[in-house]
XYZ file of C-alpha atoms in Angstrom:
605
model
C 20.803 13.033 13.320
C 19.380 16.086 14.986
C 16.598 17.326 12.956
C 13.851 20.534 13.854
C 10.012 19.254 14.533
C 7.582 19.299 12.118
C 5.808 22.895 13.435
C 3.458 23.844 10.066
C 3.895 27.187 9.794
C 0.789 29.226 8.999
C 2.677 32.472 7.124
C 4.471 30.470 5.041
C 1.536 27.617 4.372
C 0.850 27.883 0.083
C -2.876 27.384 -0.783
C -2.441 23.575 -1.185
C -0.778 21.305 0.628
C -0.326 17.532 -0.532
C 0.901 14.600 1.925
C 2.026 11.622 0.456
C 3.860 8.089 1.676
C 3.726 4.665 1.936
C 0.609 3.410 3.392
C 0.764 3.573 7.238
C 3.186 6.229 7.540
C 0.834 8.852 9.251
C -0.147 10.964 5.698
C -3.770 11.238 7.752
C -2.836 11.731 11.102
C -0.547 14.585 9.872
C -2.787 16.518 7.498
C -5.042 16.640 10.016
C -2.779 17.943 12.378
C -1.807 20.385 10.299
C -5.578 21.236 9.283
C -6.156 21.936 13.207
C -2.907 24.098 13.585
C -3.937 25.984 10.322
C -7.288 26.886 11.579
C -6.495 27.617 15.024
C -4.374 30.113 13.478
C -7.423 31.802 12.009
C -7.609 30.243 8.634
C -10.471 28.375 6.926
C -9.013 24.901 5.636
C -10.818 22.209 3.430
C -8.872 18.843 4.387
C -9.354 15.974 1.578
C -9.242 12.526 1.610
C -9.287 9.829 -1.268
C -7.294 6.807 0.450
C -8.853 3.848 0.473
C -7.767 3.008 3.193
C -8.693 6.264 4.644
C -9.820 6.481 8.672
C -10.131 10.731 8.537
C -13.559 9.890 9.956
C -12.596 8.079 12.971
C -9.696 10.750 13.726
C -11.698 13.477 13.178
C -14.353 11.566 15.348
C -17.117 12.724 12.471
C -18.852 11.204 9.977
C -17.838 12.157 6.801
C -18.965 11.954 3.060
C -18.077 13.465 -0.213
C -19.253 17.140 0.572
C -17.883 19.182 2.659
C -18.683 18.545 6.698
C -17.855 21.381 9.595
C -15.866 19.635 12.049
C -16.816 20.466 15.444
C -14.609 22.054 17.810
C -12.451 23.834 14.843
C -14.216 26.563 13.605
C -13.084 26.754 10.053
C -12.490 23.315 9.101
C -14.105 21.405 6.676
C -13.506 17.604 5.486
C -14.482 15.557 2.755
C -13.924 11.695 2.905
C -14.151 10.722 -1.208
C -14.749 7.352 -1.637
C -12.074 6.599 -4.406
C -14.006 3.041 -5.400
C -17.213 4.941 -5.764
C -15.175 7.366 -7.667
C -13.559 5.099 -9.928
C -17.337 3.050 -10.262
C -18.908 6.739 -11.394
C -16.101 7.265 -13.785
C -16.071 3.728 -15.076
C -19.927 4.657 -15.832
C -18.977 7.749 -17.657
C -17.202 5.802 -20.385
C -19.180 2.937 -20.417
C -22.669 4.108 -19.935
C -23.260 5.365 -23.658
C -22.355 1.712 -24.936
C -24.937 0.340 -23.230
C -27.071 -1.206 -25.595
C -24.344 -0.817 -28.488
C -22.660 -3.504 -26.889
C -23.000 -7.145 -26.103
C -23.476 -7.331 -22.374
C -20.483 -9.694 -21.849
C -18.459 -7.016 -24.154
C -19.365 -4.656 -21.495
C -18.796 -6.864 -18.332
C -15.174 -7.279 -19.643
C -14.843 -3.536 -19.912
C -16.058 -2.997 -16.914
C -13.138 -5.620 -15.597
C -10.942 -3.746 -17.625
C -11.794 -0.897 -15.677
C -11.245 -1.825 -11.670
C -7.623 -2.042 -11.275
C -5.759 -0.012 -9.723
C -4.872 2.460 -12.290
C -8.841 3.300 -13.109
C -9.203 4.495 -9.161
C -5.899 6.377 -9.178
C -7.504 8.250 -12.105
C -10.708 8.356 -10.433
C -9.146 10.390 -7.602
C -7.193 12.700 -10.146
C -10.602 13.628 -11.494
C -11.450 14.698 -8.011
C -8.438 16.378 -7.319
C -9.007 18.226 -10.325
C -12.005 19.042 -9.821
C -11.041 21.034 -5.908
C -7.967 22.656 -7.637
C -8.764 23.662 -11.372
C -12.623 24.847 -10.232
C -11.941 27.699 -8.492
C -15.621 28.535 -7.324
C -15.269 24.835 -5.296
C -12.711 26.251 -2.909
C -13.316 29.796 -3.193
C -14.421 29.810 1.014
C -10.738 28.147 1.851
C -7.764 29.276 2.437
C -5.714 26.262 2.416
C -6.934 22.874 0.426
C -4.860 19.793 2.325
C -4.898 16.770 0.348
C -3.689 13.294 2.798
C -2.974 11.216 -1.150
C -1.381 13.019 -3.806
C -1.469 11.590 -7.267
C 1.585 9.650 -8.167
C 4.459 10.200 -10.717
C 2.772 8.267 -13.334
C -0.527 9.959 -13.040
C 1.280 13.254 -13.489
C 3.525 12.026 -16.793
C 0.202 10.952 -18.158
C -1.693 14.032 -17.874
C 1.789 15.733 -18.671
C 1.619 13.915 -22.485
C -2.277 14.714 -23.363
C -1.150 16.611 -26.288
C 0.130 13.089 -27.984
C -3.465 11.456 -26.779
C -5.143 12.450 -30.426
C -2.163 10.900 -32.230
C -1.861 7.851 -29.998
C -5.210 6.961 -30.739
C -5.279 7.067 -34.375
C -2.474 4.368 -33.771
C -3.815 2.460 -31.455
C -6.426 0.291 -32.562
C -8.045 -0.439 -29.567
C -8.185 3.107 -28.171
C -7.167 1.894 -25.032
C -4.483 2.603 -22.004
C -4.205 1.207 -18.787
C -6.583 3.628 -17.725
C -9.273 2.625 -19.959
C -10.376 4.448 -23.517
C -8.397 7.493 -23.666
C -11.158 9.219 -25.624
C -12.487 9.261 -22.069
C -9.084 11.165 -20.347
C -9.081 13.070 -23.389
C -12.742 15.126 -22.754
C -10.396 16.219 -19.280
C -7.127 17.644 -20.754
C -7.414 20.770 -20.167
C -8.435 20.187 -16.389
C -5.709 17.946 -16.133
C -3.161 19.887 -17.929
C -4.291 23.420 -15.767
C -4.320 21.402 -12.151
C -0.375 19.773 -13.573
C 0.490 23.405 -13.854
C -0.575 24.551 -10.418
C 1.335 21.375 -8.559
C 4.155 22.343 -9.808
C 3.714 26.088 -9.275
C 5.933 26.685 -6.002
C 3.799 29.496 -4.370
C 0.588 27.217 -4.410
C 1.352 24.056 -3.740
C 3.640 22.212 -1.158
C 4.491 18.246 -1.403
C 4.813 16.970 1.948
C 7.077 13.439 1.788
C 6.029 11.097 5.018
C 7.806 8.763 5.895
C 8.821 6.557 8.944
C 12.340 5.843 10.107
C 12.493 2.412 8.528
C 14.801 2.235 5.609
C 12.196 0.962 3.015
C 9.646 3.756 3.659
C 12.504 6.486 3.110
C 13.610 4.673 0.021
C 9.714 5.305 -0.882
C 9.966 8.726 0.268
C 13.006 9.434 -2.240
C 11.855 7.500 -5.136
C 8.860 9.731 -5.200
C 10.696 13.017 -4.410
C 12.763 11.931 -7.361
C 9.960 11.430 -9.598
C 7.694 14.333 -8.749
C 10.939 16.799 -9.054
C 11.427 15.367 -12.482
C 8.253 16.792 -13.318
C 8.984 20.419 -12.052
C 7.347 19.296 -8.747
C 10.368 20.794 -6.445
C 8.568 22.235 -3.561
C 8.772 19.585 -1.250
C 9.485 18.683 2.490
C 10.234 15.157 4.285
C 8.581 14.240 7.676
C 10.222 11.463 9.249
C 6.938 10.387 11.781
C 7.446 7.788 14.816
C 11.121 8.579 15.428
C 11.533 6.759 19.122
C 13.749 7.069 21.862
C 13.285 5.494 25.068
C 14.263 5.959 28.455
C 14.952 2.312 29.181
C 17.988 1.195 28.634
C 17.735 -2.613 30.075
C 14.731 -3.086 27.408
C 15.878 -5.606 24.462
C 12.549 -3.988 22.678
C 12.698 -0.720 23.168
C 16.475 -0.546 22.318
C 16.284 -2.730 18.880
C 13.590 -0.428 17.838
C 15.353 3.131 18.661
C 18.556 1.413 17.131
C 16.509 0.510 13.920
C 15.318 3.910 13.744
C 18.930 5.384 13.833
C 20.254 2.614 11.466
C 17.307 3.912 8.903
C 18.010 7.681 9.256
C 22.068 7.206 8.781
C 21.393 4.775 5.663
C 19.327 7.584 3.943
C 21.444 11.006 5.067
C 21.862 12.102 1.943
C 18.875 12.012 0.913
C 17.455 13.561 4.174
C 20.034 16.539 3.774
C 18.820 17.268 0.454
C 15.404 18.654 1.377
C 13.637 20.619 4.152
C 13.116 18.044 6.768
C 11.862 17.467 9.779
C 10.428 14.403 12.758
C 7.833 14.299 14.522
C 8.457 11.552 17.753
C 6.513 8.285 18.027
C 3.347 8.525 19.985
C 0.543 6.149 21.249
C -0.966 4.269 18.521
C -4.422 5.756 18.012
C -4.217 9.904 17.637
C -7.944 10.396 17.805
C -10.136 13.649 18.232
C -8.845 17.682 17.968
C -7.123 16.706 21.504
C -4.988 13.894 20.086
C -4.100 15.640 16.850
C -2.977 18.684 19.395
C -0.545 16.458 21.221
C 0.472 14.643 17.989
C 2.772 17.573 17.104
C 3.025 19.070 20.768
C 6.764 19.555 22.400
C 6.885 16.955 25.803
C 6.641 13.594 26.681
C 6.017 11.305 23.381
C 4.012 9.265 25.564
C 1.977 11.581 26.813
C 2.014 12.338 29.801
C -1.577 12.736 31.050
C -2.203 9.232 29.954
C -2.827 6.417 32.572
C -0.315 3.626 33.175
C -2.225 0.753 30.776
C -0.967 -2.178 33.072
C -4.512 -3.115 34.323
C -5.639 -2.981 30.885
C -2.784 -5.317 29.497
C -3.050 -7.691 32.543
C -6.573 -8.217 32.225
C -7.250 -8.613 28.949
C -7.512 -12.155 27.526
C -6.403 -11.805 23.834
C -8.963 -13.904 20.972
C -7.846 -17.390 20.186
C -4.636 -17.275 17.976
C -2.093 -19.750 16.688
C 1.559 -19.909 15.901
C 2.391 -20.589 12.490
C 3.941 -23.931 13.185
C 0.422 -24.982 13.942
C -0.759 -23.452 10.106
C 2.207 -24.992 8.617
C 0.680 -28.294 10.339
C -2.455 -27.889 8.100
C -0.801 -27.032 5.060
C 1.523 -29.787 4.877
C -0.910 -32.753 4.801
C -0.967 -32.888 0.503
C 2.705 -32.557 0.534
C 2.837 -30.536 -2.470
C 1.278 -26.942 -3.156
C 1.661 -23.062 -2.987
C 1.436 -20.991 -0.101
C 1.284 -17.172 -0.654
C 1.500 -14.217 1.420
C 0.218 -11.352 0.835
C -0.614 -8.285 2.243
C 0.560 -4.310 1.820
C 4.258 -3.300 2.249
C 6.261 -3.269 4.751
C 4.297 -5.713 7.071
C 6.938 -8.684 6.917
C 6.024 -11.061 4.138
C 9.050 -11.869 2.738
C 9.605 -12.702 6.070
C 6.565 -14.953 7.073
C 7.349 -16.601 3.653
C 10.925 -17.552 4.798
C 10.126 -19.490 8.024
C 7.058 -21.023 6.440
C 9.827 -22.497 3.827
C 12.686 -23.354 6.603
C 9.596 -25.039 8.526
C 8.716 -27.105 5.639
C 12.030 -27.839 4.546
C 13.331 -28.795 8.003
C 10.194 -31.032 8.256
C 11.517 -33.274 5.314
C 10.253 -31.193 2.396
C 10.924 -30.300 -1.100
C 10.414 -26.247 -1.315
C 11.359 -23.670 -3.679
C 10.907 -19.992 -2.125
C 10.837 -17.336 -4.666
C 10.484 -13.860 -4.033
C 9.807 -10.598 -5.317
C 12.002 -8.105 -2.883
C 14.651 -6.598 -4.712
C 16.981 -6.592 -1.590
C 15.641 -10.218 -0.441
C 17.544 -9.870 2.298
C 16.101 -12.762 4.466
C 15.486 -15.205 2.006
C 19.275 -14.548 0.492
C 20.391 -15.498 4.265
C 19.311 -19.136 3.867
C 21.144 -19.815 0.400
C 22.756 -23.138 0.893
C 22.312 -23.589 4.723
C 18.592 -25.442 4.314
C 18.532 -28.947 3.018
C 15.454 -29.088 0.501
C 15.398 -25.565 0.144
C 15.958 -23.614 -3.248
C 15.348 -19.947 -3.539
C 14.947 -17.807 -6.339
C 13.843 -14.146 -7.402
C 11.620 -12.290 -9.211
C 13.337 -9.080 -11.017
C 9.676 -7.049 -11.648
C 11.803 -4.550 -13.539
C 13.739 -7.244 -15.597
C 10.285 -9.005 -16.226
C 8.307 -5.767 -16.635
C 11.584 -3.995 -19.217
C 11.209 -7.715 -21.408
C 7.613 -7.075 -21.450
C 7.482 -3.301 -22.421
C 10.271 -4.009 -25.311
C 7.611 -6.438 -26.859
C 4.798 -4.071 -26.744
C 7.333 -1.450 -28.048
C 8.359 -3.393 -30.951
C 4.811 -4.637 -31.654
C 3.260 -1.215 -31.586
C 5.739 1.437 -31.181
C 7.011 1.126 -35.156
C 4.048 2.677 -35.986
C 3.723 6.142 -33.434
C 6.028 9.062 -34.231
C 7.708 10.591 -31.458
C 5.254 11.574 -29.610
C 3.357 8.927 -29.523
C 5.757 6.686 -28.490
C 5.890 8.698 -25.377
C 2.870 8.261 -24.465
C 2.630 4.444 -25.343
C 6.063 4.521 -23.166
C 4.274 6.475 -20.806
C 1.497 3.498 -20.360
C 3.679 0.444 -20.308
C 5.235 2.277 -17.633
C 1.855 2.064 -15.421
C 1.631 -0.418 -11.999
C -0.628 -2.121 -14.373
C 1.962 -3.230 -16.696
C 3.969 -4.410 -13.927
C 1.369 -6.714 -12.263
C 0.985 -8.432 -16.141
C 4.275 -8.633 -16.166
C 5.319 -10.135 -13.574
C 2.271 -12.237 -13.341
C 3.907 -14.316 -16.295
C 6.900 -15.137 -13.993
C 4.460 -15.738 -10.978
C 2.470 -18.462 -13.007
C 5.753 -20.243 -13.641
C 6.690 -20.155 -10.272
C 3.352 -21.563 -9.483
C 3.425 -24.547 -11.602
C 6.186 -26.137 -9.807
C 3.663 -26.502 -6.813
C 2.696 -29.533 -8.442
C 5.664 -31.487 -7.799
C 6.593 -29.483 -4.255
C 6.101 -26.892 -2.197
C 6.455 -23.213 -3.442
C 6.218 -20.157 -1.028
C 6.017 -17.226 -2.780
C 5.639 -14.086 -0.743
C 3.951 -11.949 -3.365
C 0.885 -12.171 -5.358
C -1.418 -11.152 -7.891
C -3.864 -8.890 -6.805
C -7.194 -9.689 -7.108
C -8.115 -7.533 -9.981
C -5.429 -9.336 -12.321
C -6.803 -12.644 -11.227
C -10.052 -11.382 -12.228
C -8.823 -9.729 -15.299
C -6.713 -12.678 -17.287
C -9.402 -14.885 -16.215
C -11.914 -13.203 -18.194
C -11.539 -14.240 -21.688
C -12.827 -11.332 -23.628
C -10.674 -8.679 -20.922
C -8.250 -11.096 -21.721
C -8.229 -11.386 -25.328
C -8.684 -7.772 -25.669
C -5.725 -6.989 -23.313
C -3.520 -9.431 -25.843
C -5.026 -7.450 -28.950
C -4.120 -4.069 -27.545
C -0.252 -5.059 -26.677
C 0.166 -7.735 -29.486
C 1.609 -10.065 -26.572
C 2.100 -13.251 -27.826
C 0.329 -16.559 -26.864
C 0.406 -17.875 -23.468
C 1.793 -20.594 -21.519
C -0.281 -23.121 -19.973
C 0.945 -22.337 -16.856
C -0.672 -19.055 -17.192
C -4.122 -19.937 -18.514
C -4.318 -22.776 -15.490
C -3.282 -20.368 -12.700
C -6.804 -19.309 -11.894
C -8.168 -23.140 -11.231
C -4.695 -23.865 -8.676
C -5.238 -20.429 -7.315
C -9.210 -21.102 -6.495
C -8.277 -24.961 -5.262
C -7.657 -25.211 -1.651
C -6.158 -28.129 -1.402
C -3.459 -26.632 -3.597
C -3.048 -23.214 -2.893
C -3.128 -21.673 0.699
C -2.989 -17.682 0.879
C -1.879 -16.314 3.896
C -3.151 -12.441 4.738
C 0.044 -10.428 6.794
C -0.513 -7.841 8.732
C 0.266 -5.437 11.681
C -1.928 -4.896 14.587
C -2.633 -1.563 13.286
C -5.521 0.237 11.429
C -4.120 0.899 8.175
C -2.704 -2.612 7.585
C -5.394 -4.470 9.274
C -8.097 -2.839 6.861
C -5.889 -2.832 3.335
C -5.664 -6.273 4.323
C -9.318 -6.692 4.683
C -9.500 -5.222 1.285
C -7.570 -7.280 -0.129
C -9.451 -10.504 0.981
C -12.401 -8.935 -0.107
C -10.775 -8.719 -4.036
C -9.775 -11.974 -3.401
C -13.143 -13.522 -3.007
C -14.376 -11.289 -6.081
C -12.475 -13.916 -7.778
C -13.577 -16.775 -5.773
C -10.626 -16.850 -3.946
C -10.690 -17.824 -0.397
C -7.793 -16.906 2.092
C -6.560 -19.481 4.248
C -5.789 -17.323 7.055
C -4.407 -14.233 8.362
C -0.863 -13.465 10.096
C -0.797 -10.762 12.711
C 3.386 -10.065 12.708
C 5.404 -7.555 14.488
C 3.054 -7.260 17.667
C 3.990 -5.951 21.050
C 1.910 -8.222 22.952
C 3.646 -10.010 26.242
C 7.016 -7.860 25.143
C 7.273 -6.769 29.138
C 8.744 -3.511 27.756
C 9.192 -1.026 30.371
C 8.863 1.818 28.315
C 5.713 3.690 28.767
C 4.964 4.640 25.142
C 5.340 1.049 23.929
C 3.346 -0.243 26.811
C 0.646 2.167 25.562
C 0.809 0.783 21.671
C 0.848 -2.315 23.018
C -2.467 -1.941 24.519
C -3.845 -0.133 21.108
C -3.138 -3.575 19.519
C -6.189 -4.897 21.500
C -8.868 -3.691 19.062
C -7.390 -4.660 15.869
C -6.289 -8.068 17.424
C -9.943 -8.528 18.181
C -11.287 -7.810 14.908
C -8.782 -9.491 12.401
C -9.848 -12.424 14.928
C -13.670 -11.695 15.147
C -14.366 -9.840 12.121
C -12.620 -11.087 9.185
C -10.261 -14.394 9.513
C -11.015 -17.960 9.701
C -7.983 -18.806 10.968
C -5.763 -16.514 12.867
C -2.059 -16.934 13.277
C 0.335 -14.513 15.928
C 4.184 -13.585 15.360
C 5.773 -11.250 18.043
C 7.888 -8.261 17.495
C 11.541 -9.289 17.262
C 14.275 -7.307 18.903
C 16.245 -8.804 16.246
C 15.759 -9.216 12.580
C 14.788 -13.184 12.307
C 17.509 -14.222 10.219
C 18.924 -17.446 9.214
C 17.240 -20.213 9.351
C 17.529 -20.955 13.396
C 15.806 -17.399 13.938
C 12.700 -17.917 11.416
C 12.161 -21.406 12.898
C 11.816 -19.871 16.742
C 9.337 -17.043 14.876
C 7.608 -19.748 13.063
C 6.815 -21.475 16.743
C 5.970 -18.128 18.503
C 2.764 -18.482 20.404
C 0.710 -16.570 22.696
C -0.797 -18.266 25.009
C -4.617 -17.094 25.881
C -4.651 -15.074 28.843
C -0.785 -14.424 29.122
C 0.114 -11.244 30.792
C 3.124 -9.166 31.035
C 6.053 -10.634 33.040
């Protein structure tokens, strides 16, 4: 599929420019290339980040904080690195502050619960978006405002249906959403309802889709489109980033990956052909500084050319002390019963990791049950019947999730008029309905682990965990939805969850910035609910590949830092998984993953 490169075009540039994706796409790398091309075309250009994940300051190569910073070397360009968890803290203060002393202090401590999910810092950063677009004295120096998160479909329906807020809370006797008490969204309608209008406003603002050529990050990519046009959000673009092609054509690695990339782009054509769209070719891991943002969307060699050959670096190098995960699975099996969960953000391989911990187990004499949450479930569907021990199952999070709206509907809904119901609609349709939801099916799924083993390759995260186990949050979560009582699976999950003799959580990652520090984030929830992972899974890496290909020799020796810290800064136990030039399926295939091991101070054939 021959497609133009992404070349941002300063005539045609609208005042704001928004770049969203699946995390570890490129959204930052991208909108700050774009920044650079913008100014060095003579304009002045604020560039914004709220990810959480965010690492604007280490491309840039400045520190950064929420006010505007010059960056040097670019006259012109400003950045601002907002902290969406201080944002979300600051707005969870807002609503709760004038209760203090109204309130008993564990009434407030479950508000404040209430208030750290996901939902409460996606709303955090729409304040702040709001804030740079409906203010116009805030941006008044700029002539372009690029945003590397834009707010999601649901964020924008929500602010879309203020006009049914007053209604919906006369109904609702809580005065409560998923984003907390609406009273508090409500003082910000017309902000909300004025920056709605100017996203979907063609001549000011641009959606830029990222995506990679993998076939789940496009489906991401379109999903979103979808949603966003819905909303009269129709000026948008796709940038496929990290398309590869290589120049070696003996190299099993290098030609699985370019293949994979093709496979991706032919599966999603359609969609592709339906918007403005355009690649930008897979470079060296780390784009840092104005000089690595120039070459990220430079014409020549993806590789780059004026880079040194990295083979000293990869033959010298000794990487940290790693294990296979036969040797975990060699720990974990002593009780002969339990849960093991992986978890970690998408597209890193847990379903994966999940299915050879199972064939491991099962193939070791076992009784396991592997449920999963992927809708395709491709690799755990492979292994139906052909495992002895082994039953699989699956989640359905939108046949859990549409079960558990319809209740909430029936309990509620009767008494809303129209509107109203759209907006209660509109809030059962949240990610924080879906992580209740299929929490209930997760707990059952959990039980079993007292009889066997059950690998599960999703999770809670650590904000649920926190949330159901706090009784008031609780009880006032089952007051505002009328949900009816719970089973005792769910009101024990938090004990098997914190025991770790029964339940063994396993991090996944990819030896790359994004994942590695999501990941990091995640353990860090984790222990706010006194959980403790077991150990982390580094998947997909290119160490000891012996590609010839330049560029991937290049990644390969970017893994180095992140291999070192998952090992040195954040796991107890550390376990390694190469990248496969084919997809590890069936259960022969996940066992050989399962025993992959790199052996300390092993250097490229």
């Amino acid at each position: 599929m021959n497609l133009p490169c992404y070349r941002p075009d300063p005539a045609r540039a609208t005042r704001f420019l928004f770049f969203t994706g699946k995390g570890g796409v490129g959204k930052t790398s991208l909108s700050c290339a774009t920044a650079l091309r913008l100014v060095e075309a003579g304009r002045r250009v604020l560039l914004v980040s709220t990810d959480p994940a965010s690492n604007l300051d280490e491309v840039l190569e400045t520190d950064l904080a929420n006010t505007a910073t010059p960056i040097a070397g670019a006259p012109g360009l400003h950045a601002i690195n907002i902290d969406p968890v201080a944002a979300a803290a600051a707005y969870r203060e807002r609503l709760i502050g004038p209760m203090r002393g109204l309130l008993p202090v564990a009434a407030l401590r479950s508000m404040e619960e209430q208030l750290s999910g996901s939902c409460t810092v996606e709303i955090a950063a729409f304040d702040e978006f709001s804030g740079l677009i409906g203010n116009p004295a805030m941006t008044a120096a700029y002539d372009h405002v690029i945003f590397d998160t834009a707010p999601t479909g649901h964020t924008l329906r929500l602010m879309s249906l203020a006009k049914a807020w007053d209604q919906f809370l006369d109904q609702n006797t809580s005065g409560t959403s998923c984003l907390g008490p609406l009273a508090g969204l409500q003082k910000q309608r017309a902000i909300y309802e004025a920056t709605v209008s100017t996203l979907a406003d063609a001549a000011a603002t641009t959606l830029v889709l990222v995506s990679r050529p993998q076939l789940a990050a496009l489906r991401e990519a379109e999903r979103t489109a979808t949603e966003l046009r819905a909303l009269g959000l129709g000026n948008q673009c796709l940038v496929i980033n990290g398309l590869f092609e290589t120049k070696c054509p003996d190299d099993p690695t290098a030609q699985a990956m370019q293949r994979r990339g093709g496979s991706a782009l032919a599966a999603a054509r359609e969609f592709i052909g339906s918007l403005p769209s355009f690649t930008v070719p897979l470079r060296p891991i780390n784009i840092l500084g104005l000089g690595g943002l120039r070459r990220l969307l430079d014409d020549g060699d993806a590789a780059g050319s004026a880079a040194p050959e990295p083979a000293a670096t990869l033959a010298a190098w000794s990487p940290p002390a790693m294990e296979s995960l036969d040797t975990l699975v060699s720990a974990i099996e002593k009780r002969g019963h339990g849960v093991i969960m992986t978890m970690g953000k998408g597209g890193v391989g847990k379903t994966t990791v999940a299915a050879a911990i199972a064939v491991m187990l099962a193939h070791r004499g076992h009784a396991v049950h592997l449920s999963t949450t992927d809708p395709a479930a491709h690799v755990a569907q492979t292994l139906a019947g052909q495992v002895a021990g082994l039953t699989l199952s699956k989640i359905d999070p939108a046949a859990e999730t549409a079960t558990y709206q319809a209740e909430v509907m029936r309990a509620q809904g009767a008494a809303l008029d129209a509107a109203g119901r759209a907006l209660l609609a509109e809030d059962l349709r949240s990610p924080c309905t879906e992580e209740i939801a299929v929490f209930r099916a997760f707990a059952r799924e959990v039980g079993q682990g007292a009889e066997r083993f059950v690998v599960l390759d999703t999770a809670p995260t650590g904000h649920t965990l926190l949330l159901l186990d706090a009784s008031e949050a609780y009880q006032r979560e089952l007051e505002r939805q009328a949900r009816r009582t719970q089973p005792a699976e769910v009101m024990q999950l938090s004990a098997r969850l914190r025991d770790p003799g029964f339940t063994h959580i396993l991090l996944v990652t990819l030896p790359e910035a994004t994942p590695v520090h999501e990941a990091a984030a995640l353990q860090a929830d984790l222990r706010r609910a006194h959980i403790e992972p077991f150990a982390w899974v580094i998947n997909q890496s290119l160490r000891g590949s012996g590609s010839c290909d330049p560029l991937l020799r290049r990644r390969e020796a970017a893994e180095q830092r992140y291999l070192t810290e998952v090992v040195e800064k954040h796991a107890r136990r550390t376990a390694w998984l190469p990248w496969q030039p084919e997809e590890p399926v069936g259960p022969a295939a996940l066992a050989r993953l399962a025993a992959s091991h790199l052996q300390p101070g092993r250097s490229l054939p």
